[in-house]
Amino acid sequence: MQLSVIILNYNVRYFLEQCVLSVQSALENIDGEIIVVDNNSQDDSCEMMKRRFPNVKLLQNNENLGFPKGNNLGVAHAQGEYICILNPDTVVAEDSFVKVLAFAKKQPDLGIVGCKLIDGAGNFLPESKRGIPTPFVAFTKITGLYQLFPKSKIFGKYYAQHLNENQTGKVAILVGAFMFMKRNLYLDVGGFDEDCFMYSDDIDLSYMMLQKGKSNYYFHETTVIHYKGESTIKDETYMERFQKAMLFFYKKHFKVSKLFAVFMKIGIVFFSFAKMFQGKAIIKMIPKSYLLYSANQKLADKLSLVLQKKVSFHDLKTEKMVISSSLRSGDGTEIILDNEFVSFKESIAILESSRKKSRCVGITFKIIPKNANFLIGSNNSNGRGEVIKIE
């Protein structure tokens, strides 16, 4: 078997359904498998998986084992030569794994491959590629120096700014939302360190690959949506775990003085509070109008009843798959993409292209997954996403 995709789920039933649907499409031309590990979700994630995806391997835990242990469990059941650690709040394109697999096979010193990540609004996520968060590099992140001097080789290491988002190349650290590697190498380094509950586990695994003499790569030729904020609510528990995670990484890999340790703790507290309030300061915007891209006129009528607002219809039987030229900056229109007629790859391309066009500022997006009774999406990378049932 070529590839095993490991998806660790915790209480994100609708995002999981869309994710698995996209992965199934992406594995059509690959000898692969999907393994979903559920960390004792209290929603109906497992019931949905059994009903909609009976052929997907589902591992149900009786408690929340955390990110490292949950993923290690999934990998232990994997049969693929390669594995992909994938967040449930992601959407992959139909050709994502074909492209990444072809790239990976060409690298003689392969560690981990990451890809280009965007949020639900089409914005590039800078954590797609990062440098080693040494104490100094972490300092540039905490103080915001990397933003003040974005082209500086000294201050731009945290987000590996020696590469732009459209350049493939070697980087030190990749994000756990999408990590592609050989299964044997993952097992050789011991997988994710289970002493870390979450948050620095991807940094640690990436760093261990470097210590093995391997190279990690940022691969820009495929884009994946990462909605973010779905598996984690940025509350006081989040802040505490984030602090512990960063301290875990420093204690494991770096020798620092007691004075510097105190300084870092102060910085981590500040950074944690910033992230916590960043996630809470989102004001929900209600769309002024809706535009459905589909070939199903009845769906537009049904959505008008559910949303209690007229839904304009862009008929894909007669019209091209382009964002309407009538949309303007600040328009407040929400575009709904029907996955029955718009592929995940096309949806991702639309989100990306919208952010490159100033006239599309203020436009938001939702997707209706194929054969699903809900539309789903997120308007930013800090707050939680939105699910609207259309039964």
mmCIF file of C-alpha atoms in Angstrom:
data_model
loop_
_atom_site.group_PDB
_atom_site.id
_atom_site.type_symbol
_atom_site.label_atom_id
_atom_site.label_comp_id
_atom_site.label_asym_id
_atom_site.label_seq_id
_atom_site.Cartn_x
_atom_site.Cartn_y
_atom_site.Cartn_z
ATOM 1 C CA MET A 1 0.000 0.000 0.000
ATOM 2 C CA GLN A 2 1.299 3.451 -0.938
ATOM 3 C CA LEU A 3 -0.354 5.806 1.541
ATOM 4 C CA SER A 4 -2.192 5.838 4.858
ATOM 5 C CA VAL A 5 -3.968 9.067 5.814
ATOM 6 C CA ILE A 6 -4.345 9.479 9.580
ATOM 7 C CA ILE A 7 -7.082 11.845 10.780
ATOM 8 C CA LEU A 8 -7.382 12.508 14.511
ATOM 9 C CA ASN A 9 -10.840 13.800 15.393
ATOM 10 C CA TYR A 10 -12.275 15.499 18.448
ATOM 11 C CA ASN A 11 -15.802 16.932 18.343
ATOM 12 C CA VAL A 12 -15.727 18.324 14.792
ATOM 13 C CA ARG A 13 -18.226 15.997 13.171
ATOM 14 C CA TYR A 14 -19.161 18.174 10.155
ATOM 15 C CA PHE A 15 -15.604 19.239 9.364
ATOM 16 C CA LEU A 16 -14.569 15.591 9.648
ATOM 17 C CA GLU A 17 -17.241 14.532 7.159
ATOM 18 C CA GLN A 18 -16.055 17.071 4.602
ATOM 19 C CA CYS A 19 -12.409 16.187 5.231
ATOM 20 C CA VAL A 20 -12.917 12.443 4.741
ATOM 21 C CA LEU A 21 -14.962 13.097 1.618
ATOM 22 C CA SER A 22 -12.121 15.171 0.151
ATOM 23 C CA VAL A 23 -9.513 12.560 1.113
ATOM 24 C CA GLN A 24 -11.537 9.795 -0.515
ATOM 25 C CA SER A 25 -11.553 11.742 -3.772
ATOM 26 C CA ALA A 26 -7.812 12.413 -3.462
ATOM 27 C CA LEU A 27 -7.063 8.683 -3.019
ATOM 28 C CA GLU A 28 -9.000 7.504 -6.077
ATOM 29 C CA ASN A 29 -5.811 6.973 -8.098
ATOM 30 C CA ILE A 30 -3.639 5.842 -5.189
ATOM 31 C CA ASP A 31 -3.458 2.550 -3.319
ATOM 32 C CA GLY A 32 -4.297 4.051 0.030
ATOM 33 C CA GLU A 33 -6.378 3.927 3.172
ATOM 34 C CA ILE A 34 -7.991 6.341 5.609
ATOM 35 C CA ILE A 35 -7.693 5.832 9.356
ATOM 36 C CA VAL A 36 -9.837 8.023 11.605
ATOM 37 C CA VAL A 37 -8.912 8.069 15.289
ATOM 38 C CA ASP A 38 -11.586 9.569 17.505
ATOM 39 C CA ASN A 39 -10.521 10.999 20.877
ATOM 40 C CA ASN A 40 -13.801 10.329 22.690
ATOM 41 C CA SER A 41 -15.891 12.926 20.859
ATOM 42 C CA GLN A 42 -19.176 13.815 22.515
ATOM 43 C CA ASP A 43 -20.890 14.699 19.224
ATOM 44 C CA ASP A 44 -22.030 12.075 16.709
ATOM 45 C CA SER A 45 -18.712 11.905 14.838
ATOM 46 C CA CYS A 46 -18.389 8.136 15.196
ATOM 47 C CA GLU A 47 -22.014 7.455 14.283
ATOM 48 C CA MET A 48 -21.591 9.604 11.164
ATOM 49 C CA MET A 49 -18.413 7.746 10.189
ATOM 50 C CA LYS A 50 -20.065 4.338 10.550
ATOM 51 C CA ARG A 51 -23.077 5.459 8.560
ATOM 52 C CA ARG A 52 -21.457 7.428 5.751
ATOM 53 C CA PHE A 53 -17.985 5.876 5.535
ATOM 54 C CA PRO A 54 -18.375 2.232 6.630
ATOM 55 C CA ASN A 55 -15.197 1.193 4.779
ATOM 56 C CA VAL A 56 -12.979 3.698 6.602
ATOM 57 C CA LYS A 57 -11.018 2.284 9.527
ATOM 58 C CA LEU A 58 -12.347 3.939 12.697
ATOM 59 C CA LEU A 59 -10.513 3.725 16.019
ATOM 60 C CA GLN A 60 -12.607 4.918 18.974
ATOM 61 C CA ASN A 61 -10.844 5.966 22.181
ATOM 62 C CA ASN A 62 -12.624 6.042 25.528
ATOM 63 C CA GLU A 63 -10.804 9.232 26.542
ATOM 64 C CA ASN A 64 -9.071 12.190 24.944
ATOM 65 C CA LEU A 65 -5.542 10.846 24.520
ATOM 66 C CA GLY A 66 -4.158 14.084 23.087
ATOM 67 C CA PHE A 67 -2.661 14.783 19.662
ATOM 68 C CA PRO A 68 0.596 12.761 19.906
ATOM 69 C CA LYS A 69 -0.820 9.568 21.387
ATOM 70 C CA GLY A 70 -3.898 9.640 19.176
ATOM 71 C CA ASN A 71 -1.842 9.962 16.003
ATOM 72 C CA ASN A 72 0.672 7.351 17.164
ATOM 73 C CA LEU A 73 -2.231 4.955 17.606
ATOM 74 C CA GLY A 74 -3.393 5.635 14.074
ATOM 75 C CA VAL A 75 0.064 5.105 12.605
ATOM 76 C CA ALA A 76 0.370 1.818 14.514
ATOM 77 C CA HIS A 77 -2.584 0.545 12.458
ATOM 78 C CA ALA A 78 -1.321 1.977 9.156
ATOM 79 C CA GLN A 79 -0.168 -0.204 6.253
ATOM 80 C CA GLY A 80 1.097 2.438 3.837
ATOM 81 C CA GLU A 81 4.707 3.023 2.821
ATOM 82 C CA TYR A 82 3.940 6.713 3.369
ATOM 83 C CA ILE A 83 1.661 8.338 5.922
ATOM 84 C CA CYS A 84 -0.034 11.717 6.038
ATOM 85 C CA ILE A 85 -0.989 13.221 9.376
ATOM 86 C CA LEU A 86 -4.035 15.344 8.554
ATOM 87 C CA ASN A 87 -6.266 17.569 10.665
ATOM 88 C CA PRO A 88 -10.019 16.943 10.439
ATOM 89 C CA ASP A 89 -10.657 20.641 9.762
ATOM 90 C CA THR A 90 -8.892 20.471 6.396
ATOM 91 C CA VAL A 91 -9.942 20.040 2.773
ATOM 92 C CA VAL A 92 -7.519 18.522 0.274
ATOM 93 C CA ALA A 93 -7.684 18.856 -3.504
ATOM 94 C CA GLU A 94 -8.397 15.823 -5.659
ATOM 95 C CA ASP A 95 -4.761 15.744 -6.843
ATOM 96 C CA SER A 96 -3.040 16.763 -3.580
ATOM 97 C CA PHE A 97 -1.676 13.344 -2.632
ATOM 98 C CA VAL A 98 -0.670 12.465 -6.191
ATOM 99 C CA LYS A 99 1.447 15.621 -6.372
ATOM 100 C CA VAL A 100 2.964 15.311 -2.900
ATOM 101 C CA LEU A 101 3.726 11.614 -3.378
ATOM 102 C CA ALA A 102 5.507 12.286 -6.675
ATOM 103 C CA PHE A 103 7.569 15.039 -5.037
ATOM 104 C CA ALA A 104 8.407 12.930 -1.986
ATOM 105 C CA LYS A 105 9.700 10.046 -4.095
ATOM 106 C CA LYS A 106 12.267 12.358 -5.712
ATOM 107 C CA GLN A 107 13.874 13.449 -2.415
ATOM 108 C CA PRO A 108 16.799 11.240 -1.326
ATOM 109 C CA ASP A 109 16.966 12.804 2.137
ATOM 110 C CA LEU A 110 13.222 12.994 2.776
ATOM 111 C CA GLY A 111 12.036 13.958 6.217
ATOM 112 C CA ILE A 112 8.570 15.554 6.225
ATOM 113 C CA VAL A 113 6.703 17.293 3.415
ATOM 114 C CA GLY A 114 4.250 20.054 4.206
ATOM 115 C CA CYS A 115 2.108 21.989 1.753
ATOM 116 C CA LYS A 116 0.563 25.392 1.208
ATOM 117 C CA LEU A 117 -2.248 26.007 3.697
ATOM 118 C CA ILE A 118 -4.964 28.637 3.438
ATOM 119 C CA ASP A 119 -7.806 29.482 5.792
ATOM 120 C CA GLY A 120 -11.501 29.401 4.938
ATOM 121 C CA ALA A 121 -11.300 32.888 3.468
ATOM 122 C CA GLY A 122 -8.409 32.045 1.153
ATOM 123 C CA ASN A 123 -5.665 33.724 3.197
ATOM 124 C CA PHE A 124 -2.245 32.075 3.238
ATOM 125 C CA LEU A 125 -1.357 30.613 6.628
ATOM 126 C CA PRO A 126 2.268 31.521 7.421
ATOM 127 C CA GLU A 127 2.702 28.546 9.772
ATOM 128 C CA SER A 128 2.750 26.372 6.635
ATOM 129 C CA LYS A 129 6.537 26.796 6.854
ATOM 130 C CA ARG A 130 8.598 27.723 9.882
ATOM 131 C CA GLY A 131 12.105 27.847 11.257
ATOM 132 C CA ILE A 132 13.464 26.263 14.405
ATOM 133 C CA PRO A 133 12.014 28.268 17.312
ATOM 134 C CA THR A 134 15.292 28.781 19.116
ATOM 135 C CA PRO A 135 15.023 31.178 22.047
ATOM 136 C CA PHE A 136 16.055 34.091 19.808
ATOM 137 C CA VAL A 137 13.688 33.121 16.973
ATOM 138 C CA ALA A 138 10.856 32.720 19.480
ATOM 139 C CA PHE A 139 11.742 36.201 20.804
ATOM 140 C CA THR A 140 11.315 37.692 17.293
ATOM 141 C CA LYS A 141 7.885 36.062 17.096
ATOM 142 C CA ILE A 142 6.716 37.142 20.549
ATOM 143 C CA THR A 143 7.883 40.740 20.050
ATOM 144 C CA GLY A 144 6.595 40.986 16.466
ATOM 145 C CA LEU A 145 10.041 41.790 15.022
ATOM 146 C CA TYR A 146 9.402 39.360 12.172
ATOM 147 C CA GLN A 147 6.529 41.612 11.051
ATOM 148 C CA LEU A 148 8.527 44.837 11.379
ATOM 149 C CA PHE A 149 11.367 43.419 9.281
ATOM 150 C CA PRO A 150 9.714 40.846 6.967
ATOM 151 C CA LYS A 151 12.682 40.682 4.551
ATOM 152 C CA SER A 152 15.335 40.370 7.241
ATOM 153 C CA LYS A 153 17.307 37.107 7.321
ATOM 154 C CA ILE A 154 17.847 37.641 11.037
ATOM 155 C CA PHE A 155 14.261 38.397 12.086
ATOM 156 C CA GLY A 156 12.375 36.393 9.433
ATOM 157 C CA LYS A 157 13.298 32.897 10.548
ATOM 158 C CA TYR A 158 10.171 32.033 12.529
ATOM 159 C CA TYR A 159 8.015 31.741 9.406
ATOM 160 C CA ALA A 160 10.892 30.674 7.125
ATOM 161 C CA GLN A 161 10.630 33.903 5.166
ATOM 162 C CA HIS A 162 13.599 32.940 2.992
ATOM 163 C CA LEU A 163 10.862 31.261 0.918
ATOM 164 C CA ASN A 164 7.697 33.002 -0.190
ATOM 165 C CA GLU A 165 4.408 31.125 -0.189
ATOM 166 C CA ASN A 166 4.844 30.161 -3.854
ATOM 167 C CA GLN A 167 8.330 28.689 -3.543
ATOM 168 C CA THR A 168 9.087 25.055 -2.808
ATOM 169 C CA GLY A 169 12.163 24.455 -0.690
ATOM 170 C CA LYS A 170 13.739 23.157 2.486
ATOM 171 C CA VAL A 171 12.409 24.426 5.800
ATOM 172 C CA ALA A 172 13.017 23.316 9.365
ATOM 173 C CA ILE A 173 9.540 23.060 10.885
ATOM 174 C CA LEU A 174 6.155 22.033 9.463
ATOM 175 C CA VAL A 175 2.685 22.221 10.951
ATOM 176 C CA GLY A 176 0.807 19.172 12.223
ATOM 177 C CA ALA A 177 -2.293 19.944 10.143
ATOM 178 C CA PHE A 178 -0.569 18.290 7.144
ATOM 179 C CA MET A 179 2.605 16.220 7.546
ATOM 180 C CA PHE A 180 3.566 13.714 4.827
ATOM 181 C CA MET A 181 6.441 11.255 5.383
ATOM 182 C CA LYS A 182 7.581 7.644 5.206
ATOM 183 C CA ARG A 183 5.939 5.504 7.857
ATOM 184 C CA ASN A 184 9.196 3.724 8.736
ATOM 185 C CA LEU A 185 10.927 7.046 9.362
ATOM 186 C CA TYR A 186 8.076 8.179 11.609
ATOM 187 C CA LEU A 187 8.425 4.967 13.621
ATOM 188 C CA ASP A 188 12.220 5.251 13.625
ATOM 189 C CA VAL A 189 12.151 8.621 15.422
ATOM 190 C CA GLY A 190 9.474 7.358 17.794
ATOM 191 C CA GLY A 191 6.569 9.312 16.323
ATOM 192 C CA PHE A 192 5.068 12.198 18.246
ATOM 193 C CA ASP A 193 6.409 12.554 21.787
ATOM 194 C CA GLU A 194 3.557 11.485 24.055
ATOM 195 C CA ASP A 195 4.954 13.527 26.937
ATOM 196 C CA CYS A 196 3.567 16.555 25.096
ATOM 197 C CA PHE A 197 -0.234 16.665 25.091
ATOM 198 C CA MET A 198 -0.466 19.071 22.142
ATOM 199 C CA TYR A 199 0.814 22.273 20.429
ATOM 200 C CA SER A 200 4.597 21.694 20.217
ATOM 201 C CA ASP A 201 4.391 18.116 18.981
ATOM 202 C CA ASP A 202 4.739 19.067 15.304
ATOM 203 C CA ILE A 203 7.737 21.283 16.094
ATOM 204 C CA ASP A 204 9.331 18.451 18.043
ATOM 205 C CA LEU A 205 8.750 15.838 15.307
ATOM 206 C CA SER A 206 10.111 18.166 12.616
ATOM 207 C CA TYR A 207 13.182 18.873 14.747
ATOM 208 C CA MET A 208 13.799 15.170 15.358
ATOM 209 C CA MET A 209 13.826 14.633 11.592
ATOM 210 C CA LEU A 210 16.567 17.226 11.265
ATOM 211 C CA GLN A 211 18.531 15.524 14.018
ATOM 212 C CA LYS A 212 18.331 12.333 11.935
ATOM 213 C CA GLY A 213 20.008 14.149 9.066
ATOM 214 C CA LYS A 214 16.806 14.406 7.029
ATOM 215 C CA SER A 215 15.402 17.424 5.205
ATOM 216 C CA ASN A 216 11.909 18.822 5.633
ATOM 217 C CA TYR A 217 10.240 20.455 2.653
ATOM 218 C CA TYR A 218 7.568 23.065 2.075
ATOM 219 C CA PHE A 219 5.770 22.086 -1.161
ATOM 220 C CA HIS A 220 3.768 24.915 -2.678
ATOM 221 C CA GLU A 221 2.287 23.126 -5.688
ATOM 222 C CA THR A 222 -0.827 21.942 -3.898
ATOM 223 C CA THR A 223 -3.028 23.933 -1.550
ATOM 224 C CA VAL A 224 -5.085 22.627 1.350
ATOM 225 C CA ILE A 225 -7.763 24.507 3.297
ATOM 226 C CA HIS A 226 -7.151 24.508 7.051
ATOM 227 C CA TYR A 227 -10.072 26.132 8.788
ATOM 228 C CA LYS A 228 -8.233 26.246 12.141
ATOM 229 C CA GLY A 229 -9.795 26.890 15.503
ATOM 230 C CA GLU A 230 -12.122 23.897 15.168
ATOM 231 C CA SER A 231 -10.502 21.306 17.408
ATOM 232 C CA THR A 232 -9.444 23.894 19.966
ATOM 233 C CA ILE A 233 -11.286 26.681 21.757
ATOM 234 C CA LYS A 234 -8.838 29.395 22.794
ATOM 235 C CA ASP A 235 -9.738 29.555 26.478
ATOM 236 C CA GLU A 236 -7.779 29.394 29.746
ATOM 237 C CA THR A 237 -7.093 25.680 29.271
ATOM 238 C CA TYR A 238 -5.650 26.427 25.846
ATOM 239 C CA MET A 239 -3.345 29.077 27.328
ATOM 240 C CA GLU A 240 -2.053 26.726 30.008
ATOM 241 C CA ARG A 241 -1.387 23.885 27.555
ATOM 242 C CA PHE A 242 0.326 26.229 25.102
ATOM 243 C CA GLN A 243 2.712 27.421 27.820
ATOM 244 C CA LYS A 244 3.517 23.865 28.879
ATOM 245 C CA ALA A 245 4.047 22.810 25.276
ATOM 246 C CA MET A 246 6.611 25.502 24.525
ATOM 247 C CA LEU A 247 8.444 24.899 27.801
ATOM 248 C CA PHE A 248 8.460 21.181 26.972
ATOM 249 C CA PHE A 249 10.224 21.829 23.667
ATOM 250 C CA TYR A 250 12.861 24.122 25.206
ATOM 251 C CA LYS A 251 13.625 21.774 28.070
ATOM 252 C CA LYS A 252 13.965 18.849 25.664
ATOM 253 C CA HIS A 253 16.187 20.450 23.036
ATOM 254 C CA PHE A 254 17.836 23.583 24.436
ATOM 255 C CA LYS A 255 19.971 24.477 27.428
ATOM 256 C CA VAL A 256 18.953 27.872 28.735
ATOM 257 C CA SER A 257 19.796 29.865 31.834
ATOM 258 C CA LYS A 258 17.304 30.302 34.658
ATOM 259 C CA LEU A 259 17.091 34.015 33.852
ATOM 260 C CA PHE A 260 16.265 33.294 30.239
ATOM 261 C CA ALA A 261 13.759 30.633 31.292
ATOM 262 C CA VAL A 262 11.937 33.266 33.361
ATOM 263 C CA PHE A 263 12.012 35.668 30.411
ATOM 264 C CA MET A 264 10.621 33.007 28.070
ATOM 265 C CA LYS A 265 7.842 32.155 30.495
ATOM 266 C CA ILE A 266 6.810 35.812 30.620
ATOM 267 C CA GLY A 267 6.914 35.938 26.822
ATOM 268 C CA ILE A 268 4.887 32.732 26.471
ATOM 269 C CA VAL A 269 2.248 34.053 28.879
ATOM 270 C CA PHE A 270 2.003 37.265 26.846
ATOM 271 C CA PHE A 271 1.859 35.354 23.557
ATOM 272 C CA SER A 272 -0.730 32.918 24.961
ATOM 273 C CA PHE A 273 -2.985 35.742 26.130
ATOM 274 C CA ALA A 274 -2.663 37.402 22.725
ATOM 275 C CA LYS A 275 -3.742 34.196 20.973
ATOM 276 C CA MET A 276 -6.574 33.636 23.429
ATOM 277 C CA PHE A 277 -8.099 37.090 22.963
ATOM 278 C CA GLN A 278 -7.347 37.004 19.246
ATOM 279 C CA GLY A 279 -9.688 34.059 19.002
ATOM 280 C CA LYS A 280 -12.428 35.776 21.044
ATOM 281 C CA ALA A 281 -12.412 39.164 19.332
ATOM 282 C CA ILE A 282 -14.193 38.019 16.179
ATOM 283 C CA ILE A 283 -17.453 39.723 15.317
ATOM 284 C CA LYS A 284 -19.684 37.515 13.204
ATOM 285 C CA MET A 285 -20.637 39.167 9.939
ATOM 286 C CA ILE A 286 -24.033 38.318 8.481
ATOM 287 C CA PRO A 287 -23.921 38.154 4.660
ATOM 288 C CA LYS A 288 -25.975 40.748 2.819
ATOM 289 C CA SER A 289 -26.648 38.345 -0.038
ATOM 290 C CA TYR A 290 -25.940 34.806 -1.210
ATOM 291 C CA LEU A 291 -24.783 33.383 -4.529
ATOM 292 C CA LEU A 292 -24.941 29.649 -5.236
ATOM 293 C CA TYR A 293 -22.634 28.013 -7.774
ATOM 294 C CA SER A 294 -24.419 24.830 -8.786
ATOM 295 C CA ALA A 295 -26.470 23.171 -11.501
ATOM 296 C CA ASN A 296 -29.365 22.503 -9.141
ATOM 297 C CA GLN A 297 -32.004 25.231 -9.225
ATOM 298 C CA LYS A 298 -34.070 23.459 -6.555
ATOM 299 C CA LEU A 299 -31.142 23.728 -4.152
ATOM 300 C CA ALA A 300 -31.117 27.517 -4.564
ATOM 301 C CA ASP A 301 -34.809 27.636 -3.704
ATOM 302 C CA LYS A 302 -34.261 25.418 -0.659
ATOM 303 C CA LEU A 303 -31.364 27.545 0.576
ATOM 304 C CA SER A 304 -33.496 30.675 0.248
ATOM 305 C CA LEU A 305 -35.938 29.167 2.740
ATOM 306 C CA VAL A 306 -33.197 28.017 5.132
ATOM 307 C CA LEU A 307 -31.225 31.277 5.023
ATOM 308 C CA GLN A 308 -34.378 33.412 4.894
ATOM 309 C CA LYS A 309 -32.869 35.501 2.149
ATOM 310 C CA LYS A 310 -32.913 35.210 -1.628
ATOM 311 C CA VAL A 311 -30.104 33.055 -2.987
ATOM 312 C CA SER A 312 -28.989 34.049 -6.480
ATOM 313 C CA PHE A 313 -28.253 31.133 -8.779
ATOM 314 C CA HIS A 314 -25.160 30.775 -10.968
ATOM 315 C CA ASP A 315 -26.106 27.869 -13.245
ATOM 316 C CA LEU A 316 -23.023 25.812 -14.054
ATOM 317 C CA LYS A 317 -24.876 24.085 -16.889
ATOM 318 C CA THR A 318 -24.838 27.299 -18.872
ATOM 319 C CA GLU A 319 -22.248 29.537 -17.181
ATOM 320 C CA LYS A 320 -18.499 29.269 -16.626
ATOM 321 C CA MET A 321 -16.996 28.548 -13.207
ATOM 322 C CA VAL A 322 -15.766 32.091 -12.473
ATOM 323 C CA ILE A 323 -16.442 34.544 -9.684
ATOM 324 C CA SER A 324 -19.031 36.990 -10.929
ATOM 325 C CA SER A 325 -17.514 40.243 -12.182
ATOM 326 C CA SER A 326 -20.416 42.059 -10.527
ATOM 327 C CA LEU A 327 -18.995 41.410 -7.061
ATOM 328 C CA ARG A 328 -17.140 44.320 -5.540
ATOM 329 C CA SER A 329 -15.028 45.026 -2.460
ATOM 330 C CA GLY A 330 -17.123 45.139 0.691
ATOM 331 C CA ASP A 331 -20.079 43.635 -1.156
ATOM 332 C CA GLY A 332 -20.928 41.299 1.736
ATOM 333 C CA THR A 333 -21.890 38.446 -0.565
ATOM 334 C CA GLU A 334 -21.426 34.861 0.555
ATOM 335 C CA ILE A 335 -20.604 32.462 -2.272
ATOM 336 C CA ILE A 336 -21.865 28.913 -1.770
ATOM 337 C CA LEU A 337 -20.045 26.210 -3.735
ATOM 338 C CA ASP A 338 -21.965 23.008 -4.441
ATOM 339 C CA ASN A 339 -19.407 20.189 -4.317
ATOM 340 C CA GLU A 340 -21.712 18.069 -6.464
ATOM 341 C CA PHE A 341 -20.666 20.277 -9.381
ATOM 342 C CA VAL A 342 -17.622 22.179 -8.076
ATOM 343 C CA SER A 343 -14.634 19.999 -7.156
ATOM 344 C CA PHE A 344 -12.626 20.563 -4.004
ATOM 345 C CA LYS A 345 -9.676 21.620 -6.166
ATOM 346 C CA GLU A 346 -11.838 24.218 -7.913
ATOM 347 C CA SER A 347 -13.204 25.423 -4.585
ATOM 348 C CA ILE A 348 -9.693 25.869 -3.191
ATOM 349 C CA ALA A 349 -8.624 27.735 -6.330
ATOM 350 C CA ILE A 350 -11.605 30.083 -6.018
ATOM 351 C CA LEU A 351 -10.753 30.881 -2.387
ATOM 352 C CA GLU A 352 -7.110 31.547 -3.307
ATOM 353 C CA SER A 353 -7.884 33.693 -6.318
ATOM 354 C CA SER A 354 -10.436 35.762 -4.425
ATOM 355 C CA ARG A 355 -7.748 37.042 -2.058
ATOM 356 C CA LYS A 356 -5.610 38.168 -4.999
ATOM 357 C CA LYS A 357 -8.375 40.397 -6.308
ATOM 358 C CA SER A 358 -9.056 43.560 -4.339
ATOM 359 C CA ARG A 359 -12.630 43.647 -5.627
ATOM 360 C CA CYS A 360 -13.367 40.453 -3.676
ATOM 361 C CA VAL A 361 -12.602 41.819 -0.220
ATOM 362 C CA GLY A 362 -15.677 41.260 1.942
ATOM 363 C CA ILE A 363 -16.741 38.158 0.025
ATOM 364 C CA THR A 364 -17.090 34.982 2.103
ATOM 365 C CA PHE A 365 -17.405 31.327 1.136
ATOM 366 C CA LYS A 366 -19.191 28.158 2.173
ATOM 367 C CA ILE A 367 -19.085 24.666 0.671
ATOM 368 C CA ILE A 368 -21.886 22.124 0.464
ATOM 369 C CA PRO A 369 -20.067 18.753 0.482
ATOM 370 C CA LYS A 370 -21.360 16.174 -1.964
ATOM 371 C CA ASN A 371 -24.412 14.276 -0.669
ATOM 372 C CA ALA A 372 -24.395 16.314 2.559
ATOM 373 C CA ASN A 373 -27.224 18.221 4.233
ATOM 374 C CA PHE A 374 -25.166 21.170 5.453
ATOM 375 C CA LEU A 375 -22.996 24.008 4.230
ATOM 376 C CA ILE A 376 -19.737 24.712 5.990
ATOM 377 C CA GLY A 377 -16.914 27.229 6.109
ATOM 378 C CA SER A 378 -15.027 29.855 8.081
ATOM 379 C CA ASN A 379 -14.494 33.536 7.419
ATOM 380 C CA ASN A 380 -11.191 33.869 9.292
ATOM 381 C CA SER A 381 -8.408 31.809 10.850
ATOM 382 C CA ASN A 382 -9.002 32.824 14.480
ATOM 383 C CA GLY A 383 -12.640 32.066 15.261
ATOM 384 C CA ARG A 384 -14.601 28.875 14.931
ATOM 385 C CA GLY A 385 -16.197 27.997 11.636
ATOM 386 C CA GLU A 386 -19.874 27.847 10.798
ATOM 387 C CA VAL A 387 -22.141 24.939 9.922
ATOM 388 C CA ILE A 388 -25.651 25.522 8.601
ATOM 389 C CA LYS A 389 -27.940 22.517 8.217
ATOM 390 C CA ILE A 390 -30.140 22.471 5.127
ATOM 391 C CA GLU A 391 -32.393 19.521 5.901
#
